[in-house]
Amino acid sequence: MQTRVRKGTLLLRDEISDLKDIFNSMAQQISSHQLILEHKVRERTLDLARANDGLAKEVEERKRIEGELEKAKDVAIAANRSKSEFLANMSHEIRTPLNAIINFTELCLGTQITPEQHEYLDYVRFAAQHLLRLITDILDFSKIEAGKLEIEDMQFSLFDQIEHAVSVLAARAFKAGLELCYRIDADVPDLIIGDPGRLLQIFVNLIGNGIKFTKEGEVVISASVKTQTEDSIEILFSVKDTGLGIPESKQSLLFKAFSQVDSSTQRVYGGTGLGLVISAKLAAAMGGEMWVESEGTENRGSTFWFTARFQKLQQSTTNAPSFKDAHALVVDDNHTSRCILVDLLKNWRMVADGVDTVEGAKALLHKAAVSGHPYNVVLLDMWLNGTDASELVDFLHMYPSLLANYSQPATSAFYTSEQMKYNSTKKNVLKGEETESKSTSDVSLPIIMLTSVNLIDVTRCKEIGIRFHTSKPVRRSLLVRVLKSALHAQDEVPDEGQASQISESLGRSLHILVVEDNVVNQKVAVKLLKKWGHTFVLACNGAEAIDKSTQEAFDLILMDVQMPVCDGFEATARIREIEKNNNGRRTPIVAMTAHAMSGDGDRCISAGMDFYVSKPLNAKKLQELLQSAAMGSFRGRHYSSPYCDDITKYV
């Protein structure tokens, strides 16, 4: 018994010893792991501390960079502001003397001078106009680069813009011996909403380039519908010439600033290399694009394409003219021009044919008369293959019955008597021989002569007995009026009383306050106003303008914007305040500025001015504005964009 107890005790003591060893071992392991963990914690803590230090430094660096960026941004904004102010001031400083040069040159050209002096003054005017165009290009490019290009949204006539573009360049095309014409598809709307000034700018640039780089042939403008939705329409325009062509390797240079196909010192054609860049940017700003197609071969020419998106009018009231069943013969040696005219007349519900020679016209006239459907009107190009087209006029004066009255068509019996006389001499007439004396009838034949822009052509029309004529490129509105006259389908005209009232209004003298600090510009304004029969009072700054506007009544105020003592904006605001306090009549104020920068027009209107014209003054535009004021149809809240005046007047 005792033996078993001892053994049990020993056994118990051995188990306790084992447990003690195990616990001691566990304690050692825990202690070891604790040391390892503490070491790792210290390492991670050090890593975090280092990372925190790095992050703090990075945050500090970023704050420093942000501060520098903010400073750089402020510097850039200040530099951009300085650039805009510099461009505005340079525009003002350059346009101010140009105003005097151009307008005094035109005034001098209107006086009695020798042909030699006239030639010299023409050179002066051309040089000044070219300089103004360069200034406009540079300003436009600067505005585009600065992101300040503004696109307006207003209702306008697309047809008028295209016709205006070809009209202002018609003289250049005629001088170069080129045919300039345009084609507008029948489904293209006339009245749309967009920016007419910028569209005109693109047209003038592309057409001008076409004329400059084409030695012979033609420049053709076209417009067609590309896509349209219920509210908008995308129109595809093209300007095609038969000029030099552009090699494919050089085409990539066309739309890069200050780049030209020929940049050598021996290049024949000048220019800044900005025109196409500006045009492409304008097309992009109007939701379109621009590209060129050319085979690079002379006489095959180039075609510049561009698209633009416009808003459609909800209700369009445009109605195409109608000359239903009228028969017309177009005689023109240029195939493109002839086809365009024939298609246009057919769109106006006329029966139209085309021919390119006098002999061919005679044959068609005879054939139509024999068939019982004689022509009612002939549209005749004055110069067919370089020769005077008077032979056909003489022929029709001999045989006026070949043309029937549109309002009262000739009867078969009436034609038969004349036909017998024509048939008896037909062979000799077609050979161009003299067969009988011309008709002495004073009735004007329905012949519309298509003349050049040269006034000599108009004189020639009178000499050969042609009453109806219109110049090429043919403008639709003018052609409609001439057709109505030739076909005796005229609209109602004002009676004598209405005509007298209109004449008196146009001739009414205005009393005008001219506010201008520049002495030379004062003389320009004074000369123009005297020439047009208006009276005026001069003010040298805004403060004088305020005083004089309270001393007497004026029909109109011409207000310069940049002046010493008191500028035009401050003077206008003060005048409007005085009018409001005294319940006086609101005097129209027209701003005159040479800044021509983005936002100038809005600023003028916001200041209380009613209209906005740029320097150099466009004499014709200013005269029209004064006539509107004289007729009481002057409407404010609109202003003419400077580049539009520059283009239409000085191209």
PDB file of N, CA and C in Angstrom, residues 252-292:
ATOM      1  N   SER A 252      -1.326  69.449 -97.053  1.00  0.00           N
ATOM      2  CA  SER A 252      -1.329  69.469 -95.585  1.00  0.00           C
ATOM      3  C   SER A 252      -0.907  70.823 -95.029  1.00  0.00           C
ATOM      4  N   LEU A 253      -0.252  71.654 -95.846  1.00  0.00           N
ATOM      5  CA  LEU A 253       0.207  72.964 -95.386  1.00  0.00           C
ATOM      6  C   LEU A 253      -0.893  74.019 -95.424  1.00  0.00           C
ATOM      7  N   LEU A 254      -1.972  73.720 -96.154  1.00  0.00           N
ATOM      8  CA  LEU A 254      -2.979  74.742 -96.416  1.00  0.00           C
ATOM      9  C   LEU A 254      -3.645  75.264 -95.157  1.00  0.00           C
ATOM     10  N   PHE A 255      -3.889  74.383 -94.186  1.00  0.00           N
ATOM     11  CA  PHE A 255      -4.643  74.779 -93.013  1.00  0.00           C
ATOM     12  C   PHE A 255      -3.751  74.953 -91.784  1.00  0.00           C
ATOM     13  N   LYS A 256      -2.459  75.254 -92.033  1.00  0.00           N
ATOM     14  CA  LYS A 256      -1.531  75.570 -90.954  1.00  0.00           C
ATOM     15  C   LYS A 256      -1.222  77.059 -90.994  1.00  0.00           C
ATOM     16  N   ALA A 257      -1.189  77.666 -89.817  1.00  0.00           N
ATOM     17  CA  ALA A 257      -0.971  79.108 -89.734  1.00  0.00           C
ATOM     18  C   ALA A 257       0.371  79.504 -90.328  1.00  0.00           C
ATOM     19  N   PHE A 258       0.353  80.585 -91.094  1.00  0.00           N
ATOM     20  CA  PHE A 258       1.549  81.190 -91.680  1.00  0.00           C
ATOM     21  C   PHE A 258       2.273  80.251 -92.652  1.00  0.00           C
ATOM     22  N   SER A 259       1.564  79.220 -93.147  1.00  0.00           N
ATOM     23  CA  SER A 259       2.159  78.297 -94.110  1.00  0.00           C
ATOM     24  C   SER A 259       1.536  78.520 -95.477  1.00  0.00           C
ATOM     25  N   GLN A 260       2.339  78.342 -96.522  1.00  0.00           N
ATOM     26  CA  GLN A 260       1.862  78.493 -97.887  1.00  0.00           C
ATOM     27  C   GLN A 260       2.451  77.393 -98.749  1.00  0.00           C
ATOM     28  N   VAL A 261       1.743  77.105 -99.853  1.00  0.00           N
ATOM     29  CA  VAL A 261       2.229  76.079-100.777  1.00  0.00           C
ATOM     30  C   VAL A 261       3.583  76.473-101.328  1.00  0.00           C
ATOM     31  N   ASP A 262       3.735  77.754-101.663  1.00  0.00           N
ATOM     32  CA  ASP A 262       5.021  78.268-102.139  1.00  0.00           C
ATOM     33  C   ASP A 262       5.483  79.340-101.172  1.00  0.00           C
ATOM     34  N   SER A 263       6.435  79.006-100.325  1.00  0.00           N
ATOM     35  CA  SER A 263       6.924  79.960 -99.324  1.00  0.00           C
ATOM     36  C   SER A 263       8.285  80.539 -99.688  1.00  0.00           C
ATOM     37  N   SER A 264       8.708  80.331-100.924  1.00  0.00           N
ATOM     38  CA  SER A 264      10.021  80.821-101.340  1.00  0.00           C
ATOM     39  C   SER A 264       9.990  82.330-101.539  1.00  0.00           C
ATOM     40  N   THR A 265      11.159  82.930-101.604  1.00  0.00           N
ATOM     41  CA  THR A 265      11.247  84.373-101.824  1.00  0.00           C
ATOM     42  C   THR A 265      10.876  84.751-103.246  1.00  0.00           C
ATOM     43  N   GLN A 266      10.827  83.768-104.146  1.00  0.00           N
ATOM     44  CA  GLN A 266      10.474  84.050-105.537  1.00  0.00           C
ATOM     45  C   GLN A 266       8.987  83.799-105.809  1.00  0.00           C
ATOM     46  N   ARG A 267       8.212  83.564-104.774  1.00  0.00           N
ATOM     47  CA  ARG A 267       6.815  83.208-105.013  1.00  0.00           C
ATOM     48  C   ARG A 267       6.070  84.347-105.703  1.00  0.00           C
ATOM     49  N   VAL A 268       5.149  83.976-106.585  1.00  0.00           N
ATOM     50  CA  VAL A 268       4.401  84.949-107.377  1.00  0.00           C
ATOM     51  C   VAL A 268       3.226  85.509-106.589  1.00  0.00           C
ATOM     52  N   TYR A 269       2.578  84.663-105.774  1.00  0.00           N
ATOM     53  CA  TYR A 269       1.355  85.061-105.090  1.00  0.00           C
ATOM     54  C   TYR A 269       1.659  85.374-103.631  1.00  0.00           C
ATOM     55  N   GLY A 270       1.217  86.553-103.189  1.00  0.00           N
ATOM     56  CA  GLY A 270       1.477  86.984-101.825  1.00  0.00           C
ATOM     57  C   GLY A 270       0.415  86.489-100.863  1.00  0.00           C
ATOM     58  N   GLY A 271       0.458  87.029 -99.644  1.00  0.00           N
ATOM     59  CA  GLY A 271      -0.518  86.647 -98.627  1.00  0.00           C
ATOM     60  C   GLY A 271       0.157  86.280 -97.325  1.00  0.00           C
ATOM     61  N   THR A 272      -0.632  86.285 -96.246  1.00  0.00           N
ATOM     62  CA  THR A 272      -0.088  85.999 -94.919  1.00  0.00           C
ATOM     63  C   THR A 272      -0.117  84.515 -94.590  1.00  0.00           C
ATOM     64  N   GLY A 273      -0.907  83.738 -95.330  1.00  0.00           N
ATOM     65  CA  GLY A 273      -1.057  82.328 -95.000  1.00  0.00           C
ATOM     66  C   GLY A 273      -2.031  82.092 -93.864  1.00  0.00           C
ATOM     67  N   LEU A 274      -2.875  83.089 -93.571  1.00  0.00           N
ATOM     68  CA  LEU A 274      -3.833  82.962 -92.481  1.00  0.00           C
ATOM     69  C   LEU A 274      -5.258  82.724 -92.967  1.00  0.00           C
ATOM     70  N   GLY A 275      -5.526  83.062 -94.219  1.00  0.00           N
ATOM     71  CA  GLY A 275      -6.895  83.040 -94.715  1.00  0.00           C
ATOM     72  C   GLY A 275      -7.583  81.696 -94.578  1.00  0.00           C
ATOM     73  N   LEU A 276      -6.939  80.638 -95.055  1.00  0.00           N
ATOM     74  CA  LEU A 276      -7.558  79.311 -94.994  1.00  0.00           C
ATOM     75  C   LEU A 276      -7.634  78.787 -93.559  1.00  0.00           C
ATOM     76  N   VAL A 277      -6.643  79.134 -92.748  1.00  0.00           N
ATOM     77  CA  VAL A 277      -6.674  78.722 -91.341  1.00  0.00           C
ATOM     78  C   VAL A 277      -7.895  79.329 -90.653  1.00  0.00           C
ATOM     79  N   ILE A 278      -8.090  80.626 -90.876  1.00  0.00           N
ATOM     80  CA  ILE A 278      -9.234  81.313 -90.276  1.00  0.00           C
ATOM     81  C   ILE A 278     -10.540  80.728 -90.803  1.00  0.00           C
ATOM     82  N   SER A 279     -10.614  80.491 -92.109  1.00  0.00           N
ATOM     83  CA  SER A 279     -11.837  79.944 -92.708  1.00  0.00           C
ATOM     84  C   SER A 279     -12.165  78.570 -92.135  1.00  0.00           C
ATOM     85  N   ALA A 280     -11.141  77.721 -91.990  1.00  0.00           N
ATOM     86  CA  ALA A 280     -11.366  76.378 -91.433  1.00  0.00           C
ATOM     87  C   ALA A 280     -11.850  76.467 -89.985  1.00  0.00           C
ATOM     88  N   LYS A 281     -11.273  77.379 -89.203  1.00  0.00           N
ATOM     89  CA  LYS A 281     -11.694  77.553 -87.810  1.00  0.00           C
ATOM     90  C   LYS A 281     -13.133  78.073 -87.739  1.00  0.00           C
ATOM     91  N   LEU A 282     -13.480  78.973 -88.655  1.00  0.00           N
ATOM     92  CA  LEU A 282     -14.843  79.506 -88.674  1.00  0.00           C
ATOM     93  C   LEU A 282     -15.844  78.409 -89.024  1.00  0.00           C
ATOM     94  N   ALA A 283     -15.482  77.568 -90.000  1.00  0.00           N
ATOM     95  CA  ALA A 283     -16.360  76.457 -90.368  1.00  0.00           C
ATOM     96  C   ALA A 283     -16.556  75.518 -89.179  1.00  0.00           C
ATOM     97  N   ALA A 284     -15.472  75.237 -88.444  1.00  0.00           N
ATOM     98  CA  ALA A 284     -15.571  74.371 -87.263  1.00  0.00           C
ATOM     99  C   ALA A 284     -16.447  75.015 -86.192  1.00  0.00           C
ATOM    100  N   ALA A 285     -16.323  76.333 -86.033  1.00  0.00           N
ATOM    101  CA  ALA A 285     -17.133  77.038 -85.036  1.00  0.00           C
ATOM    102  C   ALA A 285     -18.614  77.013 -85.397  1.00  0.00           C
ATOM    103  N   MET A 286     -18.924  76.842 -86.677  1.00  0.00           N
ATOM    104  CA  MET A 286     -20.318  76.751 -87.117  1.00  0.00           C
ATOM    105  C   MET A 286     -20.775  75.306 -87.242  1.00  0.00           C
ATOM    106  N   GLY A 287     -20.054  74.401 -86.581  1.00  0.00           N
ATOM    107  CA  GLY A 287     -20.463  73.004 -86.531  1.00  0.00           C
ATOM    108  C   GLY A 287     -20.122  72.207 -87.768  1.00  0.00           C
ATOM    109  N   GLY A 288     -19.144  72.656 -88.554  1.00  0.00           N
ATOM    110  CA  GLY A 288     -18.777  71.954 -89.782  1.00  0.00           C
ATOM    111  C   GLY A 288     -17.295  71.688 -89.875  1.00  0.00           C
ATOM    112  N   GLU A 289     -16.823  71.476 -91.076  1.00  0.00           N
ATOM    113  CA  GLU A 289     -15.413  71.221 -91.333  1.00  0.00           C
ATOM    114  C   GLU A 289     -15.062  71.703 -92.734  1.00  0.00           C
ATOM    115  N   MET A 290     -13.758  71.742 -93.038  1.00  0.00           N
ATOM    116  CA  MET A 290     -13.293  72.194 -94.341  1.00  0.00           C
ATOM    117  C   MET A 290     -12.201  71.260 -94.837  1.00  0.00           C
ATOM    118  N   TRP A 291     -12.219  70.981 -96.152  1.00  0.00           N
ATOM    119  CA  TRP A 291     -11.182  70.152 -96.753  1.00  0.00           C
ATOM    120  C   TRP A 291     -11.016  70.553 -98.215  1.00  0.00           C
ATOM    121  N   VAL A 292      -9.977  70.021 -98.845  1.00  0.00           N
ATOM    122  CA  VAL A 292      -9.677  70.374-100.229  1.00  0.00           C
ATOM    123  C   VAL A 292      -9.501  69.111-101.054  1.00  0.00           C
TER     124      VAL A 292
END
